[in-house]
Tab-separated table of C-alpha atoms and ligand atoms in Angstrom:
chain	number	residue	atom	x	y	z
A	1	UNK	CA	0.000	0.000	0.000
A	2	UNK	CA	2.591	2.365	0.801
A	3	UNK	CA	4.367	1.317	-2.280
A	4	UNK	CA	1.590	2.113	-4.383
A	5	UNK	CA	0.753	5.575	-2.767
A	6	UNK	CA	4.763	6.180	-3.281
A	7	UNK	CA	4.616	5.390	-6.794
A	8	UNK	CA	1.689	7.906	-7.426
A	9	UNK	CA	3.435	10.852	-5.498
A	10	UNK	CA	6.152	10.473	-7.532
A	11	UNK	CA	5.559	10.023	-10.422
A	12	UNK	CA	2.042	12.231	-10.604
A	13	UNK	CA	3.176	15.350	-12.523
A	14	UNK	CA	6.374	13.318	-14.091
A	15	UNK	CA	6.556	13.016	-17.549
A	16	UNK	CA	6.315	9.339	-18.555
A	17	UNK	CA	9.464	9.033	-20.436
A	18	UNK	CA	10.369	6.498	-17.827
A	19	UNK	CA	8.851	2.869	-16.445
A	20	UNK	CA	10.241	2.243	-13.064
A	21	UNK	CA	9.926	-0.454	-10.970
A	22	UNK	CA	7.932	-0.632	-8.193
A	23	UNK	CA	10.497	0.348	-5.392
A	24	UNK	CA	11.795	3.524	-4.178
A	25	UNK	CA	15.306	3.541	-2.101
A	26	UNK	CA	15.613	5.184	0.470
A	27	UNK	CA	18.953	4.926	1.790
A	28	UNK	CA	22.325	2.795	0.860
A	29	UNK	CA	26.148	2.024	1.792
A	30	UNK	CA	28.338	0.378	-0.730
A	31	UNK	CA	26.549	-2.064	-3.110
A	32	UNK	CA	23.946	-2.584	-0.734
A	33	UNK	CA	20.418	-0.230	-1.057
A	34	UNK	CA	17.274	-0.400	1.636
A	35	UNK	CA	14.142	0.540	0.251
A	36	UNK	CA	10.787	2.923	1.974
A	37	UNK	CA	9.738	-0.315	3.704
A	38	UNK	CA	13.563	-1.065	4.723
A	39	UNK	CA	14.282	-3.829	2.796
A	40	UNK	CA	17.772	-4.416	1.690
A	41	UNK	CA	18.903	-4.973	-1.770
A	42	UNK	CA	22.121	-6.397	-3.540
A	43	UNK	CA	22.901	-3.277	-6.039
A	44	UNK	CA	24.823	-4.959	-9.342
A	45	UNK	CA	23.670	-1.946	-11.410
A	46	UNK	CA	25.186	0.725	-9.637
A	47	UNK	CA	22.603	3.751	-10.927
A	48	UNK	CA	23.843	2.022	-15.035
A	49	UNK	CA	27.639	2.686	-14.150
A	50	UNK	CA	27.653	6.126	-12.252
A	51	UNK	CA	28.054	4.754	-8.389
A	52	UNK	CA	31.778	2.895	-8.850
A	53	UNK	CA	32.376	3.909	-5.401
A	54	UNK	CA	29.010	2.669	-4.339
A	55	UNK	CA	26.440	4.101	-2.552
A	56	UNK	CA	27.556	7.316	0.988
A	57	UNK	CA	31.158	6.133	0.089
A	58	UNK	CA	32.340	8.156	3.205
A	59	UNK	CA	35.145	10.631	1.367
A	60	UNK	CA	32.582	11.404	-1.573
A	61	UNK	CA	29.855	12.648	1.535
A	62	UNK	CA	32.549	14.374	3.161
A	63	UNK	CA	34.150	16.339	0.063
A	64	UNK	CA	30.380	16.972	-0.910
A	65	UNK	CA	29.684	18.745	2.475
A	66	UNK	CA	33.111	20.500	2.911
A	67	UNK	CA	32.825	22.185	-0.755
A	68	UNK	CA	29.000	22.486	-0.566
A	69	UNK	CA	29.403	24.689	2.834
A	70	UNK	CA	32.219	26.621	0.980
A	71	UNK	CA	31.092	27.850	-2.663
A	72	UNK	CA	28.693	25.642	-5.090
A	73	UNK	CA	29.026	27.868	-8.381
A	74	UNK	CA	30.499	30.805	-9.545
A	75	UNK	CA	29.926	30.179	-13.385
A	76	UNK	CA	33.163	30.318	-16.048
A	77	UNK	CA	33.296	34.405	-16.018
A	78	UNK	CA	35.886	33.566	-13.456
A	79	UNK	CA	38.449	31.055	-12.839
A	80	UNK	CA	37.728	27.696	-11.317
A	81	UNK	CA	40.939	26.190	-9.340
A	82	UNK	CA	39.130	23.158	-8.607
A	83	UNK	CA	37.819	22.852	-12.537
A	84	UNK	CA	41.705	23.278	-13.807
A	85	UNK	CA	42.894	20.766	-11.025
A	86	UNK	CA	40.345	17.985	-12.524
A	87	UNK	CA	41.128	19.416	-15.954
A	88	UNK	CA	45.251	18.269	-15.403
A	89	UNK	CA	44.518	15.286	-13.287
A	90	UNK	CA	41.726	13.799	-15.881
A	91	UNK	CA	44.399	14.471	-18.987
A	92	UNK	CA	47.758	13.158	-17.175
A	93	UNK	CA	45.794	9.797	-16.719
A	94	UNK	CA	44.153	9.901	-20.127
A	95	UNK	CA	46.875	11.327	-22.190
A	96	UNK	CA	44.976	13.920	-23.119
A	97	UNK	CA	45.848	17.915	-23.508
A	98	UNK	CA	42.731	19.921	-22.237
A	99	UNK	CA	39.044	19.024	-21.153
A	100	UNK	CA	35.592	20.855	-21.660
A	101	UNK	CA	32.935	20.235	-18.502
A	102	UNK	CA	29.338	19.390	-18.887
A	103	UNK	CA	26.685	18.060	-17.082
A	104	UNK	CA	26.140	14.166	-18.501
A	105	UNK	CA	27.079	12.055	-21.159
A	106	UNK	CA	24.904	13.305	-23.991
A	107	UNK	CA	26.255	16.756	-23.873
A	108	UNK	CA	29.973	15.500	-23.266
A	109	UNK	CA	28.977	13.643	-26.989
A	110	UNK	CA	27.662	16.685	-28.410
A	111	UNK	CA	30.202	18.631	-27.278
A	112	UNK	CA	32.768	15.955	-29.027
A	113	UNK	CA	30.351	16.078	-32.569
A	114	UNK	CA	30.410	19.756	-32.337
A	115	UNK	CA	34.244	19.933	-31.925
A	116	UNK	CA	34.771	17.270	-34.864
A	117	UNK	CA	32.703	19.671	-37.273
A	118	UNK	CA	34.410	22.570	-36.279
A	119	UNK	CA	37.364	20.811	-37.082
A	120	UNK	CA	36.063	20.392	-40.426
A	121	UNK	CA	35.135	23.636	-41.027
A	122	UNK	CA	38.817	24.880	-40.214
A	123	UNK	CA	39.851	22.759	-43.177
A	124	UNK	CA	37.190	24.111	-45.117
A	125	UNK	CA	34.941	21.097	-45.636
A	126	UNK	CA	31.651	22.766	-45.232
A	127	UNK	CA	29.692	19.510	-44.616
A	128	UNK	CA	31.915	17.388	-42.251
A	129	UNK	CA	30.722	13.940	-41.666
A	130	UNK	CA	31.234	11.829	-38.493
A	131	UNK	CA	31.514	7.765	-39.316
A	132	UNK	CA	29.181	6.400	-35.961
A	133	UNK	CA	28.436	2.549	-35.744
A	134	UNK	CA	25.007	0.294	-35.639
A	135	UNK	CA	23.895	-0.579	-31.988
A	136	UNK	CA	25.649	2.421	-30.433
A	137	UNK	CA	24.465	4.399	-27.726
A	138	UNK	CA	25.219	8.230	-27.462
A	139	UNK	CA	22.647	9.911	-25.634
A	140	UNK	CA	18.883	11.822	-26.424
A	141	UNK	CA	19.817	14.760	-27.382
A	142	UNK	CA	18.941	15.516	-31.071
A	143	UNK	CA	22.553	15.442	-32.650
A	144	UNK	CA	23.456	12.485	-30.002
A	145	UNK	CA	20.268	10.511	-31.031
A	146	UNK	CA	20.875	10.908	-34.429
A	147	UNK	CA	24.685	9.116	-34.150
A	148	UNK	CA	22.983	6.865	-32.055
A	149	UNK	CA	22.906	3.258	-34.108
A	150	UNK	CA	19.212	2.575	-33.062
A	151	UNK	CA	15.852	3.230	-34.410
A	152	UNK	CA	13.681	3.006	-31.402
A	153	UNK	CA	15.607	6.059	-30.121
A	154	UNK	CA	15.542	8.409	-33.150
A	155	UNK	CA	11.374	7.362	-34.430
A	156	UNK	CA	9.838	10.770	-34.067
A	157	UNK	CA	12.117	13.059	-33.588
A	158	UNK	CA	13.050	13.406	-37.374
A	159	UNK	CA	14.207	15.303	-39.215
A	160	UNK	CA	17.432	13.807	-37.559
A	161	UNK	CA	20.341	15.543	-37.435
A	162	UNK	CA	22.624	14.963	-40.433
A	163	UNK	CA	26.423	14.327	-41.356
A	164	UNK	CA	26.629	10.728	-39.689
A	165	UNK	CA	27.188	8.005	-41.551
A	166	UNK	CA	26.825	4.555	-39.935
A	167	UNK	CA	29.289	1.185	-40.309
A	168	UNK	CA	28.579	-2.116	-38.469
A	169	UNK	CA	30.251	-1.976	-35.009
A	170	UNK	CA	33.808	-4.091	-35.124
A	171	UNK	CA	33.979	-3.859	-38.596
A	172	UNK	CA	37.180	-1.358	-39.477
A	173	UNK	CA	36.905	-2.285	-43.192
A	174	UNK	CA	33.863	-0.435	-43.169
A	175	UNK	CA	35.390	2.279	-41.467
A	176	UNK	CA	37.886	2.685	-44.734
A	177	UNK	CA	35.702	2.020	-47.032
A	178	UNK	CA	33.023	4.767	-46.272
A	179	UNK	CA	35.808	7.250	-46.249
A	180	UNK	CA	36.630	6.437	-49.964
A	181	UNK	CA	33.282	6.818	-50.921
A	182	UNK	CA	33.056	10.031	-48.821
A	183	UNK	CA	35.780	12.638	-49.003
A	184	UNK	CA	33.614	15.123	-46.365
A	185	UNK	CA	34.316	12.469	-43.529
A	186	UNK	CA	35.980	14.215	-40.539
A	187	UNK	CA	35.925	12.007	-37.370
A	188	UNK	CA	34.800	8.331	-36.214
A	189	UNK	CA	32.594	8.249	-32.791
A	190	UNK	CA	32.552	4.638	-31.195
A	191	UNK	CA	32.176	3.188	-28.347
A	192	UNK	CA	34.902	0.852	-27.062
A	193	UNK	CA	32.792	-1.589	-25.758
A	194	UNK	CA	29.382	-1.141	-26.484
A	195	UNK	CA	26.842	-0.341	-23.065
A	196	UNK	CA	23.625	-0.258	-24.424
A	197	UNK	CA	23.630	-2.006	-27.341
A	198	UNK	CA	24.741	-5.139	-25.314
A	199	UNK	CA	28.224	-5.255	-23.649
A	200	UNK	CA	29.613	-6.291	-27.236
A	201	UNK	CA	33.407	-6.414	-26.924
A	202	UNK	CA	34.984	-5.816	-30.221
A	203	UNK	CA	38.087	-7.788	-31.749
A	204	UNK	CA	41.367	-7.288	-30.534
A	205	UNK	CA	43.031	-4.777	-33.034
A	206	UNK	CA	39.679	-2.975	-33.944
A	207	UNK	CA	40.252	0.428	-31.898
A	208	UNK	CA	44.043	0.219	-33.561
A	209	UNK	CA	42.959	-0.456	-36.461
A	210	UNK	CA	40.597	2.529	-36.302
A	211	UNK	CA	43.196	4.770	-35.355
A	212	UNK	CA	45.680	3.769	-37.954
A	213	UNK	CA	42.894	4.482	-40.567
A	214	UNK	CA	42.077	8.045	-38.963
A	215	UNK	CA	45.976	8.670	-38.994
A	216	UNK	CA	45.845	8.011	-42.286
A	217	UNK	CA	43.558	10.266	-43.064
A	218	UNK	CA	43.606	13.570	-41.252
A	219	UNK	CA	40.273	11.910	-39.421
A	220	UNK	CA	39.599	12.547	-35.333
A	221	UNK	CA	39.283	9.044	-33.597
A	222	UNK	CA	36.839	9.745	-31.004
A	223	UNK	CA	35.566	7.485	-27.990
A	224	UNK	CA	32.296	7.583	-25.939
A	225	UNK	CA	33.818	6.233	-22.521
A	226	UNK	CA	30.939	7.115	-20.638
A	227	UNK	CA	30.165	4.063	-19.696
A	228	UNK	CA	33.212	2.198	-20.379
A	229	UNK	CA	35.511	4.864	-18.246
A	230	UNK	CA	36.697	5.692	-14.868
A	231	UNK	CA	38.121	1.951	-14.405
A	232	UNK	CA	35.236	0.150	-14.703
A	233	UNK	CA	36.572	-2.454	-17.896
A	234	UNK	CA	39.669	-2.960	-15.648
A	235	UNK	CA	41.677	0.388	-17.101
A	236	UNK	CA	41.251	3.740	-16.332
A	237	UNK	CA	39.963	3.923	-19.658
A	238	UNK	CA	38.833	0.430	-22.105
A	239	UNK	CA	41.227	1.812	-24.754
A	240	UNK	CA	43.852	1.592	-22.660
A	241	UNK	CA	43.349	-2.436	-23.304
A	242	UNK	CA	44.598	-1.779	-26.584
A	243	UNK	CA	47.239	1.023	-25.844
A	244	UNK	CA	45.294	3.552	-28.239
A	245	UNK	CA	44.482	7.265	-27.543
A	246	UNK	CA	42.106	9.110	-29.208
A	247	UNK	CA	41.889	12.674	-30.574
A	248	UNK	CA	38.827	12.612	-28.242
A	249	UNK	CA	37.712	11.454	-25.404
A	250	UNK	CA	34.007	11.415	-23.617
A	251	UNK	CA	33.411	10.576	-20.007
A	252	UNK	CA	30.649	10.974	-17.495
A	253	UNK	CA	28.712	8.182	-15.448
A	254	UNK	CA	31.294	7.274	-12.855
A	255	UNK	CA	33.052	10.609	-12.933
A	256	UNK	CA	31.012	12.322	-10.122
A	257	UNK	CA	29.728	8.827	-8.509
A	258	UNK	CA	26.131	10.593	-9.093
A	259	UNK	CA	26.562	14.337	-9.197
A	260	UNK	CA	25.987	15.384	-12.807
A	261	UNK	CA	29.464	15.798	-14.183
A	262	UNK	CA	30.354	15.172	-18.411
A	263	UNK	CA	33.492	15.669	-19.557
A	264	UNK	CA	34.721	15.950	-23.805
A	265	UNK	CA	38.683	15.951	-23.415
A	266	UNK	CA	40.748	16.593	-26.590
A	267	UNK	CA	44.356	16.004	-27.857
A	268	UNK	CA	46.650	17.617	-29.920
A	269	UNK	CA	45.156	19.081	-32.924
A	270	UNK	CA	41.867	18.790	-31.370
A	271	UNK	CA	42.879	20.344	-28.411
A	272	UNK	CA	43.261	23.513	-30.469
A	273	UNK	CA	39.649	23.835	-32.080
A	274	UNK	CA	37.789	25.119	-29.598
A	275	UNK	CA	38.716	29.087	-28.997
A	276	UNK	CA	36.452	31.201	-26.326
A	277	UNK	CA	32.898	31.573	-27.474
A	278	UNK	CA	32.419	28.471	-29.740
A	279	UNK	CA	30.777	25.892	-26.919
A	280	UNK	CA	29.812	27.019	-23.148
A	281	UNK	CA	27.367	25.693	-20.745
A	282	UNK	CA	26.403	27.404	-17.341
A	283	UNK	CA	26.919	24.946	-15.253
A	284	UNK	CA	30.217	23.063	-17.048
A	285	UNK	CA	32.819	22.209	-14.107
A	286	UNK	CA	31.312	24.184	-11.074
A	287	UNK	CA	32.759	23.982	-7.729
A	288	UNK	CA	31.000	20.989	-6.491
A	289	UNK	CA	31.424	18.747	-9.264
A	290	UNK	CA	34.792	19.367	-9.702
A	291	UNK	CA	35.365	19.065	-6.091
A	292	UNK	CA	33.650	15.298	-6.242
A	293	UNK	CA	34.991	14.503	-8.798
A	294	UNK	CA	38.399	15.217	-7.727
A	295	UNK	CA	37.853	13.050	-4.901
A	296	UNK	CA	36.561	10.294	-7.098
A	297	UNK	CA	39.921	9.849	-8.817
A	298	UNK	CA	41.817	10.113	-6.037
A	299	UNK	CA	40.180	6.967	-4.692
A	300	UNK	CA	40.074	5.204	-7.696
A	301	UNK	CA	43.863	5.777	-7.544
A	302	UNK	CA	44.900	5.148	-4.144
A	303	UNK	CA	42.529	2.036	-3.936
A	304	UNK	CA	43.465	0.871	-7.257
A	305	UNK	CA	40.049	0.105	-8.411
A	306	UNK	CA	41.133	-0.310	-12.287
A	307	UNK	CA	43.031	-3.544	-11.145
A	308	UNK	CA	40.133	-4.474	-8.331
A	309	UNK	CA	37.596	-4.318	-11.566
A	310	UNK	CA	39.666	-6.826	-13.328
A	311	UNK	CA	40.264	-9.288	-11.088
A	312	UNK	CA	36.465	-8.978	-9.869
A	313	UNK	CA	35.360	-9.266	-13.300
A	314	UNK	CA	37.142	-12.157	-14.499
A	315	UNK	CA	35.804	-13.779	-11.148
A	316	UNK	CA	32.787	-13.073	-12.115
A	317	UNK	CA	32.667	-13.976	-15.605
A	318	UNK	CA	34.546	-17.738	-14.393
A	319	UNK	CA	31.883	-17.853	-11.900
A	320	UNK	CA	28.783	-17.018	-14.460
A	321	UNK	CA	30.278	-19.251	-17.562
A	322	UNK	CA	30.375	-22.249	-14.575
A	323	UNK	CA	26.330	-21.071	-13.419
A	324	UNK	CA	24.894	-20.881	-17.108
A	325	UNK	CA	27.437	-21.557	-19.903
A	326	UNK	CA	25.585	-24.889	-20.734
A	327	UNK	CA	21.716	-24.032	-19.947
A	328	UNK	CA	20.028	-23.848	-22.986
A	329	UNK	CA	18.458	-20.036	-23.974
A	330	UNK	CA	21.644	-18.878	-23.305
A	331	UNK	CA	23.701	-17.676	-26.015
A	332	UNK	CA	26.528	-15.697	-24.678
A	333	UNK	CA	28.438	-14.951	-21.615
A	334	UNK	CA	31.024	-12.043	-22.170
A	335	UNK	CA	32.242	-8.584	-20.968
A	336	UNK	CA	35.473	-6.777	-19.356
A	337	UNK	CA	36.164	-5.975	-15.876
A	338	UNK	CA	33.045	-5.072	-14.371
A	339	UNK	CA	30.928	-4.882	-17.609
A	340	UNK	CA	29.254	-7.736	-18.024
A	341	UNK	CA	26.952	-9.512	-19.874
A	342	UNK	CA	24.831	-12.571	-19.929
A	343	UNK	CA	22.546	-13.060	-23.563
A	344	UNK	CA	20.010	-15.060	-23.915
A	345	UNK	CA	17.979	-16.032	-26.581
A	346	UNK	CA	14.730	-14.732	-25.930
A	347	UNK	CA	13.325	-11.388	-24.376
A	348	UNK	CA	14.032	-11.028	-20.819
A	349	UNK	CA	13.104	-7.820	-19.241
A	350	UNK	CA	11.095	-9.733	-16.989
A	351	UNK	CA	14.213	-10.435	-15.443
A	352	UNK	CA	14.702	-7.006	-13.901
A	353	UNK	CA	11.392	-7.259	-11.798
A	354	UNK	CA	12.333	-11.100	-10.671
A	355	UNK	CA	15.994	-9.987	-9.859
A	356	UNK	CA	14.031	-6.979	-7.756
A	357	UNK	CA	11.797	-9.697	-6.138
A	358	UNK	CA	14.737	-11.330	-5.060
A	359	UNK	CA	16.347	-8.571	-3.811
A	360	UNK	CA	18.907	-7.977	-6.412
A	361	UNK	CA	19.165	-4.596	-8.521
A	362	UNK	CA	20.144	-6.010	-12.212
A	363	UNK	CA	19.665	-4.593	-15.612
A	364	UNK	CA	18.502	-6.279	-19.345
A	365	UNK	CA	19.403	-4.319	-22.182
A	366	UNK	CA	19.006	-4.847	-26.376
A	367	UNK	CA	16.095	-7.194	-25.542
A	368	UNK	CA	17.996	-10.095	-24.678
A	369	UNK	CA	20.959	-9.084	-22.484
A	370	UNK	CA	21.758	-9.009	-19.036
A	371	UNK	CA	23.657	-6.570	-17.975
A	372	UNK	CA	25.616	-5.891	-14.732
A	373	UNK	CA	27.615	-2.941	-14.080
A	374	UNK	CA	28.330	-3.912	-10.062
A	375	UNK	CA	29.910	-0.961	-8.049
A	376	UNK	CA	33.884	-1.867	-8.084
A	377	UNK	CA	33.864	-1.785	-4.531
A	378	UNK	CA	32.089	-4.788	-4.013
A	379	UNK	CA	33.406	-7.422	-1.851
A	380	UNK	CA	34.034	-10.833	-3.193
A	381	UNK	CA	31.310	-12.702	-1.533
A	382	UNK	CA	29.247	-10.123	-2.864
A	383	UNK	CA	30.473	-10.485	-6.345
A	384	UNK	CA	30.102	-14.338	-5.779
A	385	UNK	CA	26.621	-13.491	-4.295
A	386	UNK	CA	25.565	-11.885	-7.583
A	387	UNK	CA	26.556	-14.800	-9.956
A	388	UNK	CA	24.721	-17.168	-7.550
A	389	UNK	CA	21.599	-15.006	-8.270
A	390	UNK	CA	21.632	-14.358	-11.371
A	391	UNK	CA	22.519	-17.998	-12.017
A	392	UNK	CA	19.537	-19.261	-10.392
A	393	UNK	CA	17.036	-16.258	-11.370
A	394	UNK	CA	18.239	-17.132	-15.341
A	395	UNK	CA	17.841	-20.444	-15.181
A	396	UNK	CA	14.221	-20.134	-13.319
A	397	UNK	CA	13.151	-17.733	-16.131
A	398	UNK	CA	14.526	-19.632	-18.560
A	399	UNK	CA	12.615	-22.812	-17.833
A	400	UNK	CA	9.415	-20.932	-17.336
A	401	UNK	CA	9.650	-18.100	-20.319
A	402	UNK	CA	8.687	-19.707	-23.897
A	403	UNK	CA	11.530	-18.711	-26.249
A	404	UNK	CA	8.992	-16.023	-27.723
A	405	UNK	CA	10.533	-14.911	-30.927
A	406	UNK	CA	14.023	-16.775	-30.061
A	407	UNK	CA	16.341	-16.212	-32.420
A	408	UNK	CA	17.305	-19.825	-34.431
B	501	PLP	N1	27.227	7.324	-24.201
B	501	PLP	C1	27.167	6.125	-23.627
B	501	PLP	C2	28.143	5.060	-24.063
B	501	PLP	C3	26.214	5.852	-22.657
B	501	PLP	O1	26.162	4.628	-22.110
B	501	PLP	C4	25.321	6.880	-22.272
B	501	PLP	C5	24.274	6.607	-21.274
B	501	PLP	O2	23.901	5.507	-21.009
B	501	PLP	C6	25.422	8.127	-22.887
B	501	PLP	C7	26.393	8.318	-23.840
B	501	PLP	C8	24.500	9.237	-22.504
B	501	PLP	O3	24.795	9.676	-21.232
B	501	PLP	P1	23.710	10.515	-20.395
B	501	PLP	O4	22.576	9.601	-20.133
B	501	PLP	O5	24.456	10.933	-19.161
B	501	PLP	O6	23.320	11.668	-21.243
């Protein structure tokens, strides 16, 4: 009852451009969460990989207070110590020259696809193209829906915005090939591992092959790390797997462990495109954020959580191929560090709300995929508490869901 009177307070005067389930937190500490009724939940989501630190981490509360009783905002008509601190600790571990602050992960992205046609415009291609990949994700904004490699996200809001052209993701080939079809191509946006399109992990070589291609060519290689960053594949960044850099670089998500920070760093030549005036935002890189955010990488350093993702995720991943690599329905089980993925051959949203029943906060995304995206604090019996679940909660649905539409 007081679920159901919760759910109508909030969500009363809400637009419905969301469907959440039917539980309201109230409260949490590491990768645990209590709901209104003071239930306790196992948290393998982690807010869709913003909470890496998990949930009051007791620095992040304490950072949050100390700035927030000293100055929130002052906006960029003045200088921001605490915004050029994060600015030179974010490029020394990215290997990256200089940084532009937003608020999330769209507008880091749209701050990256405005910078790549800029730089196309300074070489006097008047309609620069971006190459962007099927099955990305890049946010709902109009220009970051319309890289995005997903109908369902762009239907109605046409006219989209144009100047993308789209390859298969993991295909590099395609990459080259557009580009001699196209001589207004400028920059290629991907995603190093894909989030929302289903934790698909491309080939070794692919992100160096797509940088020896833009090399080539004069072309930006640019990166949506948003979710992929801040340590959670097992790297600082999931480039870093491959020893590439790009020209740019987008984070958000687990930069401000839930304050809205974005971030769009550049390098070298890209570094240089953006002069005062062409891109702003009132907010970008306040006080606070910064301040958080600073704090953030600082324990991410000193607790090595990169290397804690790693070793957690190839735990879990042993521990998940033992639970469900031979139950039938499922197709895959894959991922990096603490980005994993279990794919099954039917829809399985229902999975969510049967994880929640359980007491375990999990995600499905692309229709078919599990996805977890655990806080990479987590202990290991919690780590090995999560596999047992979802073990047991897949192979419960599975048995009782008919393959509706399964793929042959
Ligand atoms: N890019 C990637 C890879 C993402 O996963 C997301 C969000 O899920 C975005 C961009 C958009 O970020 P935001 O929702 O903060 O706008």
């Amino acid at each position: 009852m007081f679920l159901v009177l919760a759910k109508l307070m909030t969500t009363s005067h809400q637009m419905p451009v969301f469907s959440p389930l039917p539980v309201a937190f109230a409260r949490g500490q590491g990768a645990s969460l209590w709901d209104v009724n003071g239930r306790k939940y196992l948290d393998a989501l982690a807010g869709i990989a913003v909470c890496g630190l998990g949930h009051a981490h007791p620095r992040i509360t304490s950072a949050l207070c100390d700035q927030a009783a000293k100055l929130l905002h002052t906006s960029n008509w003045y200088e921001v110590p605490l915004q050029a601190q994060l600015a030179d600790e974010l490029c020394s571990l990215a290997g990256m020259d200089n940084v532009f602050f937003c608020n999330s992960g769209a507008e880091a992205n749209e701050a990256a696809i405005k910078l790549a046609r800029l730089y196309g415009h300074q070489r006097k291609i008047l309609t620069p193209g971006i190459i962007v990949t099927e099955g990305s994700f890049h946010g709902r904004t109009l220009a970051t829906l319309s890289a995005t490699g997903n109908r369902k996200i762009q239907a109605g809001f046409e006219p989209l915005v144009q100047g993308f052209y789209r390859v298969p993701y993991n295909d590099a080939a395609s990459v080259a090939q557009v580009g001699e079809r196209n001589q207004d191509v400028v920059a290629v946006l991907v995603e190093p591992i894909t989030g929302e399109g289903g934790i698909v992990v491309p080939d070794a070589g692919y992100l160096r092959e797509l940088r020896r291609i833009c090399d080539e060519r004069g072309w930006l290689l640019m990166f949506d790390e948003i979710q992929t960053g801040m340590g959670r594949t097992g790297r600082w960044f999931a480039c870093q797997h491959e020893g590439v850099t790009p020209d740019v670089m987008t984070l958000a998500k687990g930069l401000g462990n839930g304050v809205p920070i974005g971030a769009c760093l550049a390098r070298g030549t890209a570094a240089g495109v953006f002069q005062a005036g062409n891109h702003g935002s009132t907010f970008s890189g306040n006080p606070l954020v910064c301040r958080v955010a600073l704090e953030v990488l600082d324990i991410l350093r000193s607790e090595q959580l990169d290397r804690r993702a790693a070793e957690l995720g190839t735990r879990m991943l042993d521990g998940l191929r033992q639970e469900l690599a031979s139950v039938p329905g499922v197709k895959d089980i894959r991922g990096k560090g603490l980005m994993l993925a279990v794919e099954l051959d039917r829809p399985c949203k229902e999975l969510m709300r049967l994880a929640l029943d359980a007491g375990l906060l999990i995600n499905v995304t692309s229709e078919r995929v599990v996805r977890l995206l655990p806080p990479l604090i987590i202990s290991d019996a919690e780590a090995d508490e999560i596999v047992r679940m979802v073990g047991w909660l897949t192979r419960d649905f599975l048995a009782s869901a008919p393959a509706r539409g399964a793929a042959s």
